[in-house]
Amino acid sequence: SDAAEDIATAAEVVDLLLSMTRAASENNRRNIILDPYPTVVDPDDPNELALNPKDKDFDKVGVVMKQIMSMKQMVMLSPGDIKKTLDQKNKLCYPLLQWIISSNRSYIVKLPKERRLTFMKTPFQYLLLSSPPAKEATFRDAKEKFGSTFAFHGSSVENWHSIIRQGLIVASGTNKQVNGAAYGKGIYLSPNAGTSFGYSRMYGGCKPPKNS
């Protein structure tokens, strides 16, 4: 679908996707965490890739990302003017925005107030579904038999560009590992949100609030 149409119907979700990619592109580990790298066709030559995963130019992505307007500015414009304005800034702004939206294969919606977790103390809560139907059915069968519980995973915003497109991976022992592996290789989760907040760096290294 057209990026301008997505902004008109789901601006907050598009803003979330943009924030994740922007954080990854500006991070000093971008050559590792900007994964997947964008695939963008050159608007002036449909036979050429202006951004090519086989010839990664991270500085170029960073420059284009900086020229994409904020969502606050974009929602003030009509769908036609969004593209026109972005094209004036850089011919790759709009195609890169399109790629950011279309490369996300997860289903993401903002949770209505009645479905939010109140102890998270933020209105910015989203439902993300990324499992294929067969895997989801297996989970639901297991949930019927054994029950389920909430578990939290904390990761810095720059990592989520990759996570929502490729899922959580076992980074232990790879160049994507940032934290230790006290209990061996695996994907670490906690029943305590406060524990996971620390790994999200959302408090700049400070401890989360006592009632989190």
mmCIF file of C-alpha atoms in Angstrom:
data_model
loop_
_atom_site.group_PDB
_atom_site.id
_atom_site.type_symbol
_atom_site.label_atom_id
_atom_site.label_comp_id
_atom_site.label_asym_id
_atom_site.label_seq_id
_atom_site.Cartn_x
_atom_site.Cartn_y
_atom_site.Cartn_z
ATOM 1 C CA SER A 1 0.000 0.000 0.000
ATOM 2 C CA ASP A 2 1.008 3.615 -0.383
ATOM 3 C CA ALA A 3 2.942 5.067 2.569
ATOM 4 C CA ALA A 4 0.760 8.197 2.670
ATOM 5 C CA GLU A 5 -2.358 6.034 3.038
ATOM 6 C CA ASP A 6 -0.772 4.160 5.948
ATOM 7 C CA ILE A 7 0.055 7.455 7.644
ATOM 8 C CA ALA A 8 -3.568 8.553 7.242
ATOM 9 C CA THR A 9 -4.923 5.375 8.861
ATOM 10 C CA ALA A 10 -2.189 4.294 11.299
ATOM 11 C CA ALA A 11 0.092 7.262 11.978
ATOM 12 C CA GLU A 12 1.163 6.082 15.446
ATOM 13 C CA VAL A 13 2.215 2.650 14.171
ATOM 14 C CA VAL A 14 4.152 4.188 11.247
ATOM 15 C CA ASP A 15 5.799 6.582 13.721
ATOM 16 C CA LEU A 16 6.815 3.594 15.846
ATOM 17 C CA LEU A 17 8.365 1.849 12.825
ATOM 18 C CA LEU A 18 10.195 5.036 11.814
ATOM 19 C CA SER A 19 11.547 5.536 15.337
ATOM 20 C CA MET A 20 12.927 1.993 15.438
ATOM 21 C CA THR A 21 14.680 2.295 12.062
ATOM 22 C CA ARG A 22 15.972 5.773 12.865
ATOM 23 C CA ALA A 23 17.433 4.542 16.167
ATOM 24 C CA ALA A 24 19.128 1.598 14.420
ATOM 25 C CA SER A 25 20.541 3.811 11.650
ATOM 26 C CA GLU A 26 22.019 6.296 14.152
ATOM 27 C CA ASN A 27 23.520 3.716 16.518
ATOM 28 C CA ASN A 28 27.257 3.022 16.527
ATOM 29 C CA ARG A 29 26.422 -0.683 15.997
ATOM 30 C CA ARG A 30 24.327 0.042 12.921
ATOM 31 C CA ASN A 31 26.370 -2.276 10.691
ATOM 32 C CA ILE A 32 25.112 -5.133 12.920
ATOM 33 C CA ILE A 33 21.625 -4.077 14.020
ATOM 34 C CA LEU A 34 20.279 -2.328 10.889
ATOM 35 C CA ASP A 35 19.246 -5.767 9.741
ATOM 36 C CA PRO A 36 17.585 -6.147 7.320
ATOM 37 C CA TYR A 37 19.287 -3.347 5.432
ATOM 38 C CA PRO A 38 16.847 -1.391 3.213
ATOM 39 C CA THR A 39 16.234 -2.346 -0.407
ATOM 40 C CA VAL A 40 15.238 0.803 -2.296
ATOM 41 C CA VAL A 41 14.986 1.189 -6.074
ATOM 42 C CA ASP A 42 16.475 4.358 -7.572
ATOM 43 C CA PRO A 43 13.480 6.563 -8.546
ATOM 44 C CA ASP A 44 15.464 7.814 -11.565
ATOM 45 C CA ASP A 45 16.469 4.349 -12.773
ATOM 46 C CA PRO A 46 14.183 1.384 -11.977
ATOM 47 C CA ASN A 47 16.989 -1.007 -12.980
ATOM 48 C CA GLU A 48 19.276 0.217 -10.204
ATOM 49 C CA LEU A 49 19.106 -0.019 -6.415
ATOM 50 C CA ALA A 50 19.797 3.252 -4.623
ATOM 51 C CA LEU A 51 20.043 1.330 -1.330
ATOM 52 C CA ASN A 52 21.375 -2.180 -1.836
ATOM 53 C CA PRO A 53 21.777 -4.893 0.849
ATOM 54 C CA LYS A 54 24.682 -6.300 -1.181
ATOM 55 C CA ASP A 55 26.533 -2.983 -1.062
ATOM 56 C CA LYS A 56 25.566 -1.446 2.272
ATOM 57 C CA ASP A 57 26.084 2.290 2.683
ATOM 58 C CA PHE A 58 25.064 3.067 6.272
ATOM 59 C CA ASP A 59 25.997 6.752 6.025
ATOM 60 C CA LYS A 60 23.623 7.147 3.077
ATOM 61 C CA VAL A 61 20.744 5.581 5.028
ATOM 62 C CA GLY A 62 21.516 7.867 7.968
ATOM 63 C CA VAL A 63 21.422 10.979 5.770
ATOM 64 C CA VAL A 64 18.065 10.007 4.214
ATOM 65 C CA MET A 65 16.541 9.102 7.604
ATOM 66 C CA LYS A 66 17.449 12.545 8.965
ATOM 67 C CA GLN A 67 15.597 14.173 6.054
ATOM 68 C CA ILE A 68 12.332 12.308 6.653
ATOM 69 C CA MET A 69 9.960 14.687 8.438
ATOM 70 C CA SER A 70 8.570 13.968 11.862
ATOM 71 C CA MET A 71 5.162 12.296 12.014
ATOM 72 C CA LYS A 72 3.780 15.467 13.617
ATOM 73 C CA GLN A 73 4.693 17.341 10.423
ATOM 74 C CA MET A 74 3.481 14.612 8.060
ATOM 75 C CA VAL A 75 -0.021 14.308 9.522
ATOM 76 C CA MET A 76 -0.535 18.027 8.861
ATOM 77 C CA LEU A 77 -0.169 17.407 5.114
ATOM 78 C CA SER A 78 -2.483 15.780 2.594
ATOM 79 C CA PRO A 79 -1.376 12.345 1.275
ATOM 80 C CA GLY A 80 -0.256 13.904 -2.048
ATOM 81 C CA ASP A 81 1.720 16.628 -0.287
ATOM 82 C CA ILE A 82 3.569 14.140 1.925
ATOM 83 C CA LYS A 83 5.238 12.543 -1.096
ATOM 84 C CA LYS A 84 5.824 15.876 -2.813
ATOM 85 C CA THR A 85 7.454 17.400 0.275
ATOM 86 C CA LEU A 86 9.646 14.371 0.947
ATOM 87 C CA ASP A 87 10.730 14.213 -2.717
ATOM 88 C CA GLN A 88 11.892 17.825 -2.455
ATOM 89 C CA LYS A 89 14.058 16.965 0.548
ATOM 90 C CA ASN A 90 15.626 13.840 -0.962
ATOM 91 C CA LYS A 91 14.360 11.563 -3.743
ATOM 92 C CA LEU A 92 14.995 8.541 -1.483
ATOM 93 C CA CYS A 93 12.931 9.764 1.499
ATOM 94 C CA TYR A 94 9.570 8.505 0.280
ATOM 95 C CA PRO A 95 10.791 5.150 -1.133
ATOM 96 C CA LEU A 96 12.673 4.491 2.119
ATOM 97 C CA LEU A 97 9.538 5.328 4.124
ATOM 98 C CA GLN A 98 7.611 2.881 1.909
ATOM 99 C CA TRP A 99 10.223 0.179 2.557
ATOM 100 C CA ILE A 100 10.117 0.718 6.339
ATOM 101 C CA ILE A 101 6.351 0.154 6.296
ATOM 102 C CA SER A 102 6.206 -2.718 3.806
ATOM 103 C CA SER A 103 9.195 -4.646 5.205
ATOM 104 C CA ASN A 104 7.385 -4.981 8.533
ATOM 105 C CA ARG A 105 5.469 -8.263 8.180
ATOM 106 C CA SER A 106 4.104 -8.137 11.728
ATOM 107 C CA TYR A 107 0.581 -7.067 12.576
ATOM 108 C CA ILE A 108 0.832 -4.058 14.907
ATOM 109 C CA VAL A 109 -2.073 -2.107 16.419
ATOM 110 C CA LYS A 110 -2.251 0.304 19.332
ATOM 111 C CA LEU A 111 -4.122 -1.239 22.263
ATOM 112 C CA PRO A 112 -7.365 0.468 23.322
ATOM 113 C CA LYS A 113 -7.383 1.834 26.872
ATOM 114 C CA GLU A 114 -9.374 -1.101 28.313
ATOM 115 C CA ARG A 115 -6.774 -3.642 27.106
ATOM 116 C CA ARG A 116 -3.607 -1.869 28.288
ATOM 117 C CA LEU A 117 -1.486 -3.084 31.199
ATOM 118 C CA THR A 118 -2.047 -0.332 33.776
ATOM 119 C CA PHE A 119 1.173 -1.016 35.689
ATOM 120 C CA MET A 120 3.192 -0.116 32.557
ATOM 121 C CA LYS A 121 2.051 3.490 33.135
ATOM 122 C CA THR A 122 2.115 4.476 29.472
ATOM 123 C CA PRO A 123 -0.619 4.837 26.822
ATOM 124 C CA PHE A 124 1.881 3.680 24.172
ATOM 125 C CA GLN A 125 1.151 -0.037 24.218
ATOM 126 C CA TYR A 126 0.829 -2.139 21.089
ATOM 127 C CA LEU A 127 -0.290 -5.609 20.123
ATOM 128 C CA LEU A 128 2.226 -7.276 17.831
ATOM 129 C CA LEU A 129 1.454 -10.568 16.087
ATOM 130 C CA SER A 130 4.241 -12.109 14.051
ATOM 131 C CA SER A 131 3.712 -15.872 14.261
ATOM 132 C CA PRO A 132 2.436 -17.765 11.210
ATOM 133 C CA PRO A 133 -1.061 -19.272 11.747
ATOM 134 C CA ALA A 134 0.269 -22.819 12.295
ATOM 135 C CA LYS A 135 2.645 -21.688 15.040
ATOM 136 C CA GLU A 136 -0.069 -19.583 16.661
ATOM 137 C CA ALA A 137 -2.424 -22.597 16.637
ATOM 138 C CA THR A 138 0.244 -24.726 18.362
ATOM 139 C CA PHE A 139 0.635 -22.052 21.038
ATOM 140 C CA ARG A 140 -3.136 -21.834 21.613
ATOM 141 C CA ASP A 141 -3.368 -25.616 21.984
ATOM 142 C CA ALA A 142 -0.587 -25.586 24.570
ATOM 143 C CA LYS A 143 -2.231 -22.642 26.348
ATOM 144 C CA GLU A 144 -5.486 -24.640 26.614
ATOM 145 C CA LYS A 145 -3.666 -27.540 28.277
ATOM 146 C CA PHE A 146 -1.129 -25.770 30.466
ATOM 147 C CA GLY A 147 -2.288 -22.160 30.853
ATOM 148 C CA SER A 148 -0.121 -19.106 30.188
ATOM 149 C CA THR A 149 1.566 -16.176 31.884
ATOM 150 C CA PHE A 150 3.024 -12.797 30.926
ATOM 151 C CA ALA A 151 6.773 -12.705 30.401
ATOM 152 C CA PHE A 152 8.708 -9.551 29.547
ATOM 153 C CA HIS A 153 11.685 -9.038 27.257
ATOM 154 C CA GLY A 154 13.657 -5.807 27.463
ATOM 155 C CA SER A 155 15.730 -4.570 24.546
ATOM 156 C CA SER A 156 16.900 -1.096 23.462
ATOM 157 C CA VAL A 157 14.810 0.717 20.850
ATOM 158 C CA GLU A 158 17.532 0.397 18.194
ATOM 159 C CA ASN A 159 17.235 -3.416 18.309
ATOM 160 C CA TRP A 160 13.537 -3.481 17.468
ATOM 161 C CA HIS A 161 13.989 -2.656 13.775
ATOM 162 C CA SER A 162 15.432 -6.150 13.455
ATOM 163 C CA ILE A 163 13.286 -7.873 16.115
ATOM 164 C CA ILE A 164 9.922 -7.051 14.550
ATOM 165 C CA ARG A 165 11.107 -8.237 11.142
ATOM 166 C CA GLN A 166 13.069 -11.327 12.156
ATOM 167 C CA GLY A 167 11.731 -12.210 15.579
ATOM 168 C CA LEU A 168 13.690 -12.662 18.791
ATOM 169 C CA ILE A 169 16.863 -14.616 18.113
ATOM 170 C CA VAL A 170 19.439 -16.300 20.312
ATOM 171 C CA ALA A 171 22.225 -13.693 20.181
ATOM 172 C CA SER A 172 24.443 -15.432 22.753
ATOM 173 C CA GLY A 173 27.937 -15.887 21.355
ATOM 174 C CA THR A 174 27.261 -13.735 18.274
ATOM 175 C CA ASN A 175 28.207 -10.159 17.387
ATOM 176 C CA LYS A 176 24.634 -9.138 18.313
ATOM 177 C CA GLN A 177 25.126 -10.061 21.980
ATOM 178 C CA VAL A 178 25.264 -7.010 24.271
ATOM 179 C CA ASN A 179 24.522 -8.472 27.720
ATOM 180 C CA GLY A 180 25.923 -11.504 29.502
ATOM 181 C CA ALA A 181 24.472 -15.008 29.395
ATOM 182 C CA ALA A 182 24.442 -15.966 33.076
ATOM 183 C CA TYR A 183 22.139 -18.935 32.501
ATOM 184 C CA GLY A 184 23.572 -20.074 29.191
ATOM 185 C CA LYS A 185 22.541 -19.410 25.606
ATOM 186 C CA GLY A 186 18.939 -18.410 24.975
ATOM 187 C CA ILE A 187 16.335 -15.654 24.783
ATOM 188 C CA TYR A 188 15.929 -14.111 28.224
ATOM 189 C CA LEU A 189 12.515 -13.140 29.631
ATOM 190 C CA SER A 190 11.291 -12.248 33.087
ATOM 191 C CA PRO A 191 7.922 -12.455 34.877
ATOM 192 C CA ASN A 192 8.908 -9.095 36.435
ATOM 193 C CA ALA A 193 8.540 -6.071 34.125
ATOM 194 C CA GLY A 194 10.968 -4.073 36.279
ATOM 195 C CA THR A 195 13.762 -6.535 35.512
ATOM 196 C CA SER A 196 13.195 -6.181 31.772
ATOM 197 C CA PHE A 197 12.975 -2.373 31.950
ATOM 198 C CA GLY A 198 16.656 -2.342 32.870
ATOM 199 C CA TYR A 199 17.549 -4.079 29.611
ATOM 200 C CA SER A 200 15.414 -1.696 27.549
ATOM 201 C CA ARG A 201 17.646 1.244 28.657
ATOM 202 C CA MET A 202 14.426 3.255 28.853
ATOM 203 C CA TYR A 203 15.656 4.945 32.033
ATOM 204 C CA GLY A 204 19.133 5.729 30.701
ATOM 205 C CA GLY A 205 20.726 3.148 32.958
ATOM 206 C CA CYS A 206 18.766 4.288 36.045
ATOM 207 C CA LYS A 207 16.584 1.959 38.070
ATOM 208 C CA PRO A 208 12.909 1.796 37.021
ATOM 209 C CA PRO A 209 10.275 3.375 39.313
ATOM 210 C CA LYS A 210 9.473 1.372 42.449
ATOM 211 C CA ASN A 211 5.884 0.579 41.379
ATOM 212 C CA SER A 212 6.772 -0.454 37.841
#
